Amino acid sequence: MAEDEIKGATTTTTTTTTTTRTTSHHDDEHKIQVITDLNAYIPATSTRVASVDIFRGLTVALMILVDDAGGDWPIITHAPWNGCNLADFVMPFFLFIVGIAIALALKNNQTPLLGSPVTRSHFSASFNNHSARTNFPLILSTTTLTFFCFHRVTNKGGYSHAPDKLTYGVDIKRIRWCGILQRIALAYLVVGLLEIVTNGAKAKELSPKMFSVFKCYCWQWLLGASVLIIYLATLYGAYVPDWKFTVLDEDSADYGKHFTVACGVRGKLDPPCNAVGYVDRIVLGLEHIYQHPAWRRSKACTYNSPHSGPFRDNAPSWCHAPFEPEGILSSVSATVSTIIGVHYGHVLIHIKGHVDRLKHWVISGIGLLVLGLILHFTQAIPLNKQLYSFSYVCVTSGAAGLVFSTIYALVDILGWKHAFLPLKWIGMNAMLVYVMAAAGVFAGFINGWYYGDPHNNLVHWIQKHVFVQVWHSQRVGILLYVIFVEIQFWAVVSGVLHRMGIYWKL
């Protein structure tokens, strides 16, 4: 991922230029020109913004918590349909911090293709500079592809089935194309390219007035508005016909059964007949979307709601159906979360005073939060993570902005860095912790060493004897296990790697 930088020095550049002057006059001019062209894109010595690492670490820790303890605590797992639980904040928080990282990584790209008059010198700088027109898009594309491959290899529904099953392999006929890292990769690619094309802020420092940053990056907000218009027009305008499906979940008692869902409507936001699911069924195919949607825990489907459980005898047919929570249309809407994160990064770059930065961030965060809650409670647009509704974008992005502002005030202003060191270490090695802990690779490796029965392994022994039996509660025991054995363990590992200068980055 990107280097989280805000200040730079030019000592290395000066030394390199001085050394180059010892050559011949002709070569001297040529080499100096090359170095000058590259200087704007060489990362300079910098100071990391601690709150960025801490926020990233908090998001990864939340993902581990909700994934591994959510089954016993429905209040922290995903809402079955409308609503917003703790788990529903994880994805937007990831997209938000990716946006901040994009802004900080590309802050030295001062050669926009849009947003300023195109002069001869501007044309030359834009298209002759190899780094501006080649390296950044290449890096973005490579990172996007790597994200996609990582998800397909490490995710529980992909090539690896860890930690629940000691098997591997995936049926290409039923591979799930979408997922968490795919959505992050798409947002990273689209918004990263947008930042390269529209970065028109030539001034290092902007006026602290509220709309100064908005005006400087108006092209990005125009794209964000266009994305929302396309999303809302499709969501409320697309006609959703009746559809049929076959249960493909081999663990289901209804495996192989055929069902029909009656729709024939447009503009509906209920589980079976929304345009988000319709687009995924048409483009991706029923075999390639998620077979265990959260709506199966809804009251219409099971008496155990909000827990998982057997279906009601009179459960509607759509309770058995697949649905892609990280699908195509919802991912289009999700890019807005990253654009909002980029805005927070722009404020960090161009507004120099701590108070002015916090004023921008807090006002934006509160505004988004209030707007989203109004839309939800007036039933105009309900909060819905699986649809990635506009109210959901507002509430989760506003919450992300306020949480980031709080961390920034406590850590970067008041200096409470030691209290957040575990989260900072996780944030600096976020990819490692995601793959090993959130994706279950390390737990799967440990589970592979068992005695007599696959369930008789070290992980289950620690859960049962050290936590569940001590606290006489499955729910409390699993929660404490996740916090102290998984999250704290990987915080310590990340801290050791940080002391050794080892980081896993893409």
Coordinates of N, CA and C in Angstrom, one line a residue, residues 197-422:
V197 N -5.4 11.8 -12.5 CA -5.9 12.6 -13.6 C -6.4 14.0 -13.2
T198 N -6.9 14.1 -12.0 CA -7.5 15.4 -11.6 C -6.8 16.1 -10.5
N199 N -5.6 15.7 -10.2 CA -4.8 16.3 -9.1 C -4.4 17.7 -9.6
G200 N -5.1 18.8 -9.2 CA -4.8 20.1 -9.7 C -4.3 21.0 -8.6
A201 N -4.0 20.5 -7.4 CA -3.6 21.4 -6.3 C -2.1 21.6 -6.4
K202 N -1.8 22.8 -7.0 CA -0.3 23.1 -7.1 C 0.2 23.7 -5.9
A203 N -0.7 24.4 -5.1 CA -0.2 25.0 -3.8 C -0.1 24.0 -2.7
K204 N 1.0 24.0 -2.0 CA 1.3 23.1 -0.9 C 0.3 23.4 0.2
E205 N -0.1 24.6 0.4 CA -1.0 25.0 1.5 C -2.2 25.7 0.9
L206 N -3.4 25.4 1.4 CA -4.6 26.0 0.9 C -5.2 26.8 2.1
S207 N -6.2 27.7 1.8 CA -6.9 28.5 2.8 C -7.6 27.5 3.7
P208 N -7.7 27.8 5.0 CA -8.4 27.0 5.9 C -9.9 27.1 5.8
K209 N -10.4 27.9 4.9 CA -11.9 28.1 4.7 C -12.5 26.7 4.4
M210 N -13.7 26.5 4.7 CA -14.4 25.2 4.7 C -14.4 24.6 3.3
F211 N -14.6 25.4 2.3 CA -14.8 24.8 1.0 C -13.6 24.9 0.1
S212 N -12.4 25.3 0.6 CA -11.2 25.5 -0.2 C -10.8 24.2 -0.8
V213 N -10.8 23.1 0.0 CA -10.4 21.8 -0.5 C -11.4 21.3 -1.5
F214 N -12.7 21.5 -1.2 CA -13.7 21.0 -2.2 C -13.5 21.7 -3.5
K215 N -13.3 23.0 -3.5 CA -13.1 23.7 -4.8 C -11.9 23.2 -5.6
C216 N -10.8 22.9 -4.9 CA -9.6 22.5 -5.5 C -9.7 21.1 -6.2
Y217 N -10.6 20.3 -5.6 CA -10.8 18.9 -6.2 C -12.2 18.7 -6.6
C218 N -12.8 19.7 -7.3 CA -14.2 19.7 -7.7 C -14.5 18.6 -8.7
W219 N -13.5 18.2 -9.5 CA -13.6 17.2 -10.5 C -13.9 15.8 -9.8
Q220 N -13.3 15.6 -8.7 CA -13.5 14.3 -8.0 C -14.9 14.2 -7.4
W221 N -15.4 15.3 -6.9 CA -16.7 15.3 -6.4 C -17.8 15.3 -7.5
L222 N -17.4 15.8 -8.6 CA -18.3 15.6 -9.8 C -18.4 14.2 -10.2
L223 N -17.3 13.4 -10.2 CA -17.4 12.0 -10.4 C -18.1 11.3 -9.4
G224 N -17.9 11.6 -8.1 CA -18.7 11.0 -7.0 C -20.2 11.2 -7.2
A225 N -20.6 12.4 -7.6 CA -22.0 12.7 -7.8 C -22.5 11.8 -9.0
S226 N -21.7 11.7 -10.0 CA -22.1 10.9 -11.2 C -22.2 9.4 -10.8
V227 N -21.3 8.9 -10.0 CA -21.4 7.6 -9.6 C -22.7 7.3 -8.8
L228 N -23.1 8.3 -7.9 CA -24.3 8.1 -7.1 C -25.5 8.2 -8.0
I229 N -25.5 9.0 -9.0 CA -26.6 9.2 -10.0 C -26.8 7.8 -10.7
I230 N -25.7 7.3 -11.2 CA -25.8 6.0 -11.9 C -26.4 4.9 -11.0
Y231 N -25.8 4.9 -9.8 CA -26.3 3.8 -8.8 C -27.7 4.0 -8.5
L232 N -28.2 5.2 -8.2 CA -29.6 5.4 -7.8 C -30.5 5.2 -8.9
A233 N -30.1 5.6 -10.1 CA -31.0 5.4 -11.3 C -31.2 3.9 -11.6
T234 N -30.1 3.1 -11.4 CA -30.2 1.7 -11.7 C -31.0 1.1 -10.5
L235 N -30.7 1.5 -9.3 CA -31.4 0.9 -8.1 C -32.9 1.1 -8.2
Y236 N -33.4 2.3 -8.6 CA -34.8 2.6 -8.5 C -35.4 2.5 -9.9
G237 N -34.7 2.4 -11.0 CA -35.2 2.4 -12.3 C -35.3 1.1 -13.0
A238 N -34.4 0.1 -12.6 CA -34.3 -1.1 -13.3 C -35.5 -2.0 -13.0
Y239 N -36.0 -2.7 -14.0 CA -37.1 -3.6 -13.8 C -36.5 -5.0 -13.4
V240 N -37.0 -5.6 -12.3 CA -36.6 -6.9 -11.9 C -37.6 -7.9 -12.1
P241 N -37.4 -8.8 -13.1 CA -38.4 -9.8 -13.4 C -38.4 -11.0 -12.4
D242 N -39.4 -11.9 -12.5 CA -39.3 -13.1 -11.8 C -38.0 -13.9 -12.1
W243 N -37.6 -14.7 -11.2 CA -36.3 -15.4 -11.4 C -36.4 -16.8 -10.7
K244 N -35.6 -17.7 -11.2 CA -35.5 -19.1 -10.7 C -34.0 -19.4 -10.2
F245 N -33.9 -20.3 -9.3 CA -32.6 -20.7 -8.9 C -32.6 -22.1 -8.3
T246 N -31.4 -22.7 -8.3 CA -31.3 -24.1 -7.7 C -30.3 -23.9 -6.5
V247 N -30.6 -24.6 -5.4 CA -29.8 -24.5 -4.2 C -28.5 -25.3 -4.5
L248 N -27.4 -24.6 -4.5 CA -26.0 -25.2 -4.8 C -25.2 -25.5 -3.5
D249 N -25.7 -25.1 -2.4 CA -25.0 -25.4 -1.1 C -25.1 -26.8 -0.7
E250 N -24.0 -27.5 -0.8 CA -24.0 -29.0 -0.6 C -24.3 -29.3 0.9
D251 N -24.1 -28.4 1.8 CA -24.4 -28.6 3.2 C -25.8 -28.4 3.5
S252 N -26.6 -27.9 2.6 CA -28.0 -27.6 2.9 C -28.9 -28.8 2.7
A253 N -29.9 -28.9 3.5 CA -30.9 -30.0 3.3 C -31.7 -29.9 2.0
D254 N -31.7 -28.7 1.5 CA -32.4 -28.4 0.2 C -31.5 -28.4 -1.0
Y255 N -30.4 -29.0 -0.9 CA -29.4 -29.0 -2.0 C -30.1 -29.7 -3.2
G256 N -30.0 -29.0 -4.4 CA -30.5 -29.5 -5.6 C -31.9 -29.1 -5.9
K257 N -32.6 -28.5 -4.9 CA -34.0 -28.1 -5.1 C -34.1 -26.9 -6.0
H258 N -35.2 -26.7 -6.7 CA -35.5 -25.6 -7.5 C -36.5 -24.7 -6.9
F259 N -36.3 -23.4 -7.0 CA -37.2 -22.4 -6.4 C -37.5 -21.3 -7.4
T260 N -38.6 -20.6 -7.3 CA -39.0 -19.5 -8.1 C -39.3 -18.3 -7.2
V261 N -38.8 -17.2 -7.6 CA -39.0 -15.9 -6.8 C -39.9 -15.0 -7.7
A262 N -41.0 -14.6 -7.1 CA -41.9 -13.7 -7.9 C -41.5 -12.2 -7.6
C263 N -41.2 -11.5 -8.7 CA -40.9 -10.1 -8.5 C -41.7 -9.2 -9.5
G264 N -41.2 -9.0 -10.7 CA -42.0 -8.2 -11.6 C -42.2 -6.7 -11.2
V265 N -41.2 -6.2 -10.5 CA -41.3 -4.8 -10.0 C -40.0 -4.0 -10.3
R266 N -40.1 -2.7 -10.0 CA -38.9 -1.9 -10.1 C -38.9 -1.0 -8.8
G267 N -37.7 -0.6 -8.4 CA -37.6 0.3 -7.3 C -37.7 -0.3 -5.9
K268 N -37.8 -1.6 -5.8 CA -37.9 -2.3 -4.5 C -36.5 -2.5 -3.9
L269 N -36.5 -2.4 -2.5 CA -35.2 -2.5 -1.8 C -35.3 -3.7 -0.9
D270 N -36.2 -4.6 -1.1 CA -36.3 -5.8 -0.2 C -35.3 -6.9 -0.7
P271 N -35.1 -8.0 0.0 CA -34.1 -8.9 -0.3 C -34.3 -9.6 -1.7
P272 N -35.5 -10.1 -2.1 CA -35.5 -10.8 -3.3 C -35.6 -10.0 -4.6
C273 N -36.0 -8.8 -4.6 CA -36.4 -8.1 -5.8 C -35.7 -6.7 -6.0
N274 N -34.5 -6.6 -5.4 CA -33.7 -5.3 -5.6 C -32.9 -5.4 -6.9
A275 N -32.5 -4.3 -7.4 CA -31.7 -4.2 -8.7 C -30.3 -4.6 -8.4
V276 N -29.8 -4.5 -7.2 CA -28.4 -4.9 -6.9 C -28.2 -6.4 -7.2
G277 N -29.1 -7.2 -6.6 CA -29.0 -8.6 -6.9 C -29.3 -9.0 -8.3
Y278 N -30.2 -8.3 -8.9 CA -30.6 -8.6 -10.3 C -29.4 -8.4 -11.3
V279 N -28.6 -7.3 -11.1 CA -27.4 -7.1 -11.9 C -26.4 -8.2 -11.7
D280 N -26.2 -8.6 -10.5 CA -25.2 -9.7 -10.2 C -25.7 -11.0 -10.8
R281 N -26.9 -11.3 -10.7 CA -27.4 -12.6 -11.3 C -27.3 -12.6 -12.8
I282 N -27.5 -11.4 -13.5 CA -27.3 -11.3 -14.9 C -25.9 -11.4 -15.4
V283 N -25.0 -10.6 -14.7 CA -23.6 -10.4 -15.1 C -22.7 -11.6 -14.6
L284 N -22.9 -11.9 -13.3 CA -22.0 -12.9 -12.8 C -22.5 -14.3 -12.9
G285 N -23.8 -14.5 -12.8 CA -24.4 -15.8 -12.8 C -24.6 -16.3 -11.4
L286 N -25.7 -17.1 -11.2 CA -26.1 -17.5 -9.9 C -25.0 -18.4 -9.3
E287 N -24.2 -19.1 -10.1 CA -23.2 -20.0 -9.6 C -22.0 -19.3 -9.0
H288 N -21.9 -18.0 -9.3 CA -20.6 -17.3 -8.9 C -20.9 -16.2 -7.9
I289 N -22.0 -16.2 -7.2 CA -22.3 -15.3 -6.2 C -22.4 -16.0 -4.8
Y290 N -22.4 -15.2 -3.8 CA -22.3 -15.8 -2.4 C -23.5 -16.6 -2.1
Q291 N -23.3 -17.8 -1.6 CA -24.4 -18.8 -1.3 C -24.9 -18.7 0.1
H292 N -24.3 -17.9 1.0 CA -24.8 -17.9 2.4 C -25.0 -16.4 2.8
P293 N -26.0 -15.7 2.2 CA -26.2 -14.3 2.5 C -26.7 -14.1 3.9
A294 N -26.5 -12.9 4.5 CA -26.9 -12.6 5.9 C -28.4 -12.6 6.0
W295 N -29.1 -12.4 4.9 CA -30.6 -12.3 5.1 C -31.2 -13.6 5.6
R296 N -30.4 -14.7 5.5 CA -31.0 -16.0 6.0 C -31.2 -15.9 7.5
R297 N -30.6 -14.9 8.2 CA -30.9 -14.8 9.7 C -32.0 -13.8 9.9
S298 N -32.7 -13.4 8.9 CA -33.9 -12.5 9.1 C -35.1 -13.2 9.7
K299 N -36.0 -12.4 10.3 CA -37.2 -13.0 10.9 C -38.1 -13.8 10.0
A300 N -38.1 -13.3 8.7 CA -38.9 -14.0 7.7 C -38.4 -15.4 7.4
C301 N -37.1 -15.7 7.7 CA -36.5 -16.9 7.3 C -36.3 -17.9 8.4
T302 N -36.0 -17.4 9.7 CA -35.7 -18.4 10.8 C -36.3 -17.8 12.1
Y303 N -36.7 -18.8 12.9 CA -37.2 -18.4 14.3 C -36.1 -17.9 15.2
N304 N -34.9 -18.3 14.8 CA -33.7 -18.0 15.7 C -33.1 -16.6 15.4
S305 N -33.7 -15.8 14.5 CA -33.2 -14.5 14.2 C -33.0 -13.6 15.4
P306 N -31.9 -12.9 15.5 CA -30.9 -12.7 14.5 C -29.8 -13.7 14.4
H307 N -29.9 -14.8 15.2 CA -28.9 -15.9 15.0 C -29.3 -16.8 13.8
S308 N -28.3 -17.6 13.4 CA -28.6 -18.5 12.3 C -29.4 -19.7 12.9
G309 N -30.1 -20.3 12.0 CA -30.9 -21.4 12.4 C -31.7 -22.1 11.3
P310 N -32.4 -23.2 11.5 CA -33.2 -23.8 10.5 C -34.3 -22.9 10.0
F311 N -34.6 -23.0 8.7 CA -35.6 -22.2 8.1 C -37.0 -22.5 8.7
R312 N -37.9 -21.5 8.7 CA -39.3 -21.7 9.0 C -39.9 -22.6 8.0
D313 N -41.0 -23.3 8.4 CA -41.7 -24.2 7.4 C -42.3 -23.3 6.3
N314 N -42.7 -22.1 6.6 CA -43.4 -21.2 5.6 C -42.4 -20.2 5.2
A315 N -41.1 -20.4 5.3 CA -40.1 -19.4 4.8 C -40.3 -19.1 3.3
P316 N -40.2 -17.9 2.9 CA -40.3 -17.6 1.5 C -39.2 -18.2 0.7
S317 N -39.4 -18.4 -0.6 CA -38.4 -19.1 -1.4 C -37.0 -18.3 -1.4
W318 N -37.0 -17.0 -1.3 CA -35.8 -16.3 -1.5 C -34.8 -16.5 -0.3
C319 N -35.4 -17.1 0.8 CA -34.5 -17.4 2.0 C -33.4 -18.4 1.6
H320 N -33.7 -19.2 0.6 CA -32.7 -20.2 0.1 C -31.8 -19.7 -1.0
A321 N -32.0 -18.5 -1.4 CA -31.4 -18.0 -2.6 C -30.0 -17.4 -2.3
P322 N -29.1 -17.3 -3.3 CA -27.8 -16.7 -3.1 C -27.9 -15.2 -3.3
F323 N -26.9 -14.4 -2.7 CA -26.9 -13.0 -2.9 C -25.5 -12.5 -2.7
E324 N -25.0 -11.6 -3.6 CA -23.6 -11.1 -3.5 C -23.5 -9.8 -2.7
P325 N -23.0 -9.8 -1.5 CA -22.9 -8.6 -0.7 C -21.8 -7.6 -1.2
E326 N -20.9 -8.1 -2.0 CA -19.8 -7.3 -2.6 C -20.0 -7.3 -4.1
G327 N -21.2 -7.1 -4.6 CA -21.5 -7.2 -6.0 C -21.1 -6.0 -6.8
I328 N -21.5 -6.0 -8.1 CA -21.1 -5.0 -9.0 C -21.7 -3.6 -8.7
L329 N -23.0 -3.5 -8.7 CA -23.7 -2.2 -8.5 C -23.3 -1.7 -7.1
S330 N -23.3 -2.5 -6.1 CA -23.0 -2.0 -4.7 C -21.5 -1.6 -4.7
S331 N -20.7 -2.2 -5.4 CA -19.3 -1.7 -5.5 C -19.1 -0.4 -6.2
V332 N -20.0 -0.1 -7.1 CA -20.0 1.2 -7.7 C -20.3 2.3 -6.7
S333 N -21.3 2.0 -5.9 CA -21.6 3.0 -4.8 C -20.5 3.1 -3.8
A334 N -19.8 1.9 -3.5 CA -18.7 1.9 -2.5 C -17.6 2.8 -2.8
T335 N -17.3 3.1 -4.1 CA -16.2 4.0 -4.4 C -16.4 5.4 -3.8
V336 N -17.6 5.8 -3.5 CA -17.8 7.1 -2.9 C -17.2 7.1 -1.5
S337 N -17.2 6.0 -0.8 CA -16.5 5.9 0.5 C -15.0 6.2 0.4
T338 N -14.4 5.8 -0.7 CA -13.0 6.0 -0.9 C -12.8 7.5 -1.3
I339 N -13.7 8.0 -2.1 CA -13.5 9.4 -2.5 C -13.6 10.3 -1.3
I340 N -14.5 10.0 -0.3 CA -14.6 10.8 0.9 C -13.3 10.6 1.7
G341 N -12.7 9.4 1.7 CA -11.4 9.2 2.4 C -10.3 10.1 1.7
V342 N -10.3 10.1 0.4 CA -9.3 11.0 -0.3 C -9.5 12.4 0.1
H343 N -10.7 12.9 0.3 CA -10.9 14.3 0.8 C -10.2 14.5 2.1
Y344 N -10.4 13.6 3.0 CA -9.8 13.7 4.3 C -8.2 13.7 4.2
G345 N -7.7 13.0 3.2 CA -6.3 13.0 3.0 C -5.8 14.3 2.4
H346 N -6.7 14.9 1.5 CA -6.4 16.2 1.0 C -6.3 17.3 2.1
V347 N -7.2 17.2 3.0 CA -7.2 18.2 4.1 C -5.9 18.0 4.9
L348 N -5.5 16.8 5.1 CA -4.3 16.5 5.9 C -3.1 17.1 5.1
I349 N -3.1 17.1 3.8 CA -2.0 17.6 3.0 C -2.0 19.1 3.0
H350 N -3.1 19.7 2.7 CA -3.1 21.1 2.3 C -3.5 22.1 3.4
I351 N -4.1 21.6 4.5 CA -4.5 22.4 5.6 C -3.5 22.1 6.7
K352 N -2.7 23.1 7.2 CA -1.5 22.9 8.0 C -1.9 22.9 9.5
G353 N -2.8 23.7 9.9 CA -3.1 23.8 11.4 C -3.9 22.6 11.9
H354 N -3.6 22.1 13.1 CA -4.4 21.0 13.7 C -5.8 21.4 13.8
V355 N -6.1 22.5 14.4 CA -7.5 22.9 14.6 C -8.3 23.1 13.3
D356 N -7.6 23.6 12.3 CA -8.3 23.8 11.0 C -8.6 22.4 10.4
R357 N -7.7 21.5 10.5 CA -7.9 20.2 10.0 C -9.1 19.5 10.7
L358 N -9.1 19.6 12.0 CA -10.2 18.9 12.8 C -11.5 19.6 12.5
K359 N -11.5 20.9 12.3 CA -12.7 21.6 11.9 C -13.3 21.0 10.6
H360 N -12.5 20.9 9.6 CA -12.9 20.3 8.3 C -13.4 18.9 8.5
W361 N -12.7 18.1 9.2 CA -13.0 16.7 9.3 C -14.3 16.5 10.2
V362 N -14.4 17.2 11.3 CA -15.5 17.0 12.2 C -16.8 17.5 11.6
I363 N -16.8 18.6 10.9 CA -18.0 19.2 10.3 C -18.5 18.2 9.2
S364 N -17.5 17.7 8.4 CA -17.9 16.8 7.3 C -18.4 15.5 7.9
G365 N -17.8 15.0 8.9 CA -18.3 13.7 9.5 C -19.6 13.9 10.1
I366 N -19.9 14.9 10.9 CA -21.2 15.1 11.5 C -22.3 15.3 10.4
G367 N -21.9 16.1 9.4 CA -22.9 16.3 8.3 C -23.3 15.1 7.6
L368 N -22.3 14.2 7.3 CA -22.6 12.9 6.7 C -23.4 12.0 7.6
L369 N -23.1 12.0 8.8 CA -23.8 11.1 9.8 C -25.2 11.5 10.0
V370 N -25.5 12.8 10.1 CA -26.8 13.3 10.3 C -27.7 13.1 9.0
L371 N -27.1 13.3 7.9 CA -27.8 13.1 6.6 C -28.2 11.7 6.5
G372 N -27.3 10.8 6.7 CA -27.6 9.3 6.6 C -28.7 8.9 7.6
L373 N -28.6 9.4 8.8 CA -29.6 9.0 9.8 C -31.0 9.5 9.5
I374 N -31.0 10.7 8.9 CA -32.3 11.3 8.5 C -32.9 10.5 7.4
L375 N -32.1 10.1 6.4 CA -32.6 9.3 5.3 C -33.1 7.9 5.8
H376 N -32.4 7.4 6.8 CA -32.8 6.0 7.3 C -34.1 6.1 8.1
F377 N -34.2 7.0 9.1 CA -35.3 7.0 10.0 C -36.6 7.7 9.4
T378 N -36.4 8.4 8.3 CA -37.6 8.8 7.6 C -38.0 7.8 6.5
Q379 N -37.3 6.7 6.5 CA -37.5 5.6 5.6 C -37.4 6.0 4.1
A380 N -36.7 7.1 3.8 CA -36.5 7.5 2.5 C -35.5 6.5 1.8
I381 N -34.3 6.3 2.4 CA -33.3 5.3 2.0 C -32.8 4.6 3.2
P382 N -33.2 3.3 3.4 CA -32.7 2.6 4.6 C -31.2 2.3 4.6
L383 N -30.7 2.2 5.8 CA -29.3 1.8 6.0 C -29.2 0.3 5.5
N384 N -28.4 0.0 4.6 CA -28.2 -1.4 4.1 C -26.9 -1.6 3.5
K385 N -26.1 -2.4 4.2 CA -24.7 -2.7 3.8 C -24.7 -3.5 2.5
Q386 N -25.6 -4.5 2.4 CA -25.6 -5.4 1.3 C -26.0 -4.7 0.0
L387 N -26.8 -3.6 0.1 CA -27.1 -2.8 -1.1 C -26.1 -1.6 -1.2
Y388 N -25.3 -1.4 -0.2 CA -24.5 -0.2 -0.1 C -25.2 1.1 -0.4
S389 N -26.3 1.2 0.3 CA -27.3 2.4 0.0 C -26.6 3.7 0.3
F390 N -27.2 4.8 -0.2 CA -26.6 6.1 0.0 C -26.6 6.5 1.5
S391 N -27.6 6.2 2.2 CA -27.7 6.5 3.6 C -26.6 5.7 4.4
Y392 N -26.3 4.5 3.9 CA -25.2 3.7 4.5 C -23.9 4.3 4.2
V393 N -23.7 4.8 3.0 CA -22.4 5.5 2.7 C -22.2 6.7 3.6
C394 N -23.3 7.5 3.8 CA -23.2 8.7 4.7 C -22.9 8.3 6.1
V395 N -23.6 7.4 6.7 CA -23.5 7.1 8.1 C -22.1 6.5 8.4
T396 N -21.7 5.5 7.5 CA -20.4 4.8 7.8 C -19.2 5.7 7.5
S397 N -19.3 6.5 6.4 CA -18.2 7.5 6.1 C -18.1 8.6 7.2
G398 N -19.3 9.1 7.6 CA -19.3 10.1 8.7 C -18.7 9.5 10.0
A399 N -19.0 8.3 10.3 CA -18.5 7.6 11.5 C -17.0 7.4 11.3
A400 N -16.5 7.0 10.1 CA -15.1 6.8 9.9 C -14.3 8.2 10.1
G401 N -14.9 9.2 9.5 CA -14.3 10.5 9.7 C -14.2 11.0 11.1
L402 N -15.2 10.7 11.9 CA -15.2 11.2 13.3 C -14.2 10.3 14.1
V403 N -14.2 9.0 13.9 CA -13.2 8.1 14.6 C -11.8 8.5 14.2
F404 N -11.5 8.8 12.9 CA -10.2 9.2 12.5 C -9.8 10.5 13.2
S405 N -10.8 11.5 13.2 CA -10.5 12.8 13.9 C -10.2 12.6 15.3
T406 N -10.9 11.7 16.0 CA -10.6 11.4 17.4 C -9.2 10.9 17.6
I407 N -8.9 9.9 16.8 CA -7.5 9.3 16.9 C -6.5 10.3 16.6
Y408 N -6.7 11.1 15.6 CA -5.7 12.2 15.2 C -5.5 13.2 16.4
A409 N -6.6 13.6 17.1 CA -6.5 14.5 18.2 C -5.8 13.9 19.4
L410 N -6.1 12.6 19.6 CA -5.4 11.9 20.8 C -4.0 11.6 20.5
V411 N -3.6 11.2 19.3 CA -2.3 10.7 19.0 C -1.4 11.8 18.4
D412 N -1.8 12.4 17.4 CA -0.9 13.3 16.7 C -0.9 14.7 17.3
I413 N -1.9 15.0 18.1 CA -1.9 16.3 18.8 C -1.5 16.2 20.2
L414 N -2.2 15.3 21.0 CA -2.0 15.2 22.4 C -0.8 14.2 22.7
G415 N -0.4 13.4 21.7 CA 0.8 12.6 21.9 C 0.5 11.3 22.6
W416 N -0.7 10.8 22.7 CA -1.0 9.6 23.4 C -0.6 8.3 22.5
K417 N 0.5 8.3 22.0 CA 0.9 7.3 21.0 C 1.1 5.9 21.7
H418 N 1.6 5.8 22.9 CA 1.9 4.5 23.5 C 0.6 3.8 23.8
A419 N -0.5 4.5 24.1 CA -1.8 3.8 24.4 C -2.3 3.0 23.1
F420 N -1.9 3.4 21.9 CA -2.4 2.9 20.7 C -1.3 2.1 19.9
L421 N -0.2 1.7 20.6 CA 0.8 1.0 19.9 C 0.4 -0.3 19.3
P422 N -0.4 -1.1 20.0 CA -0.8 -2.4 19.4 C -1.5 -2.2 18.0

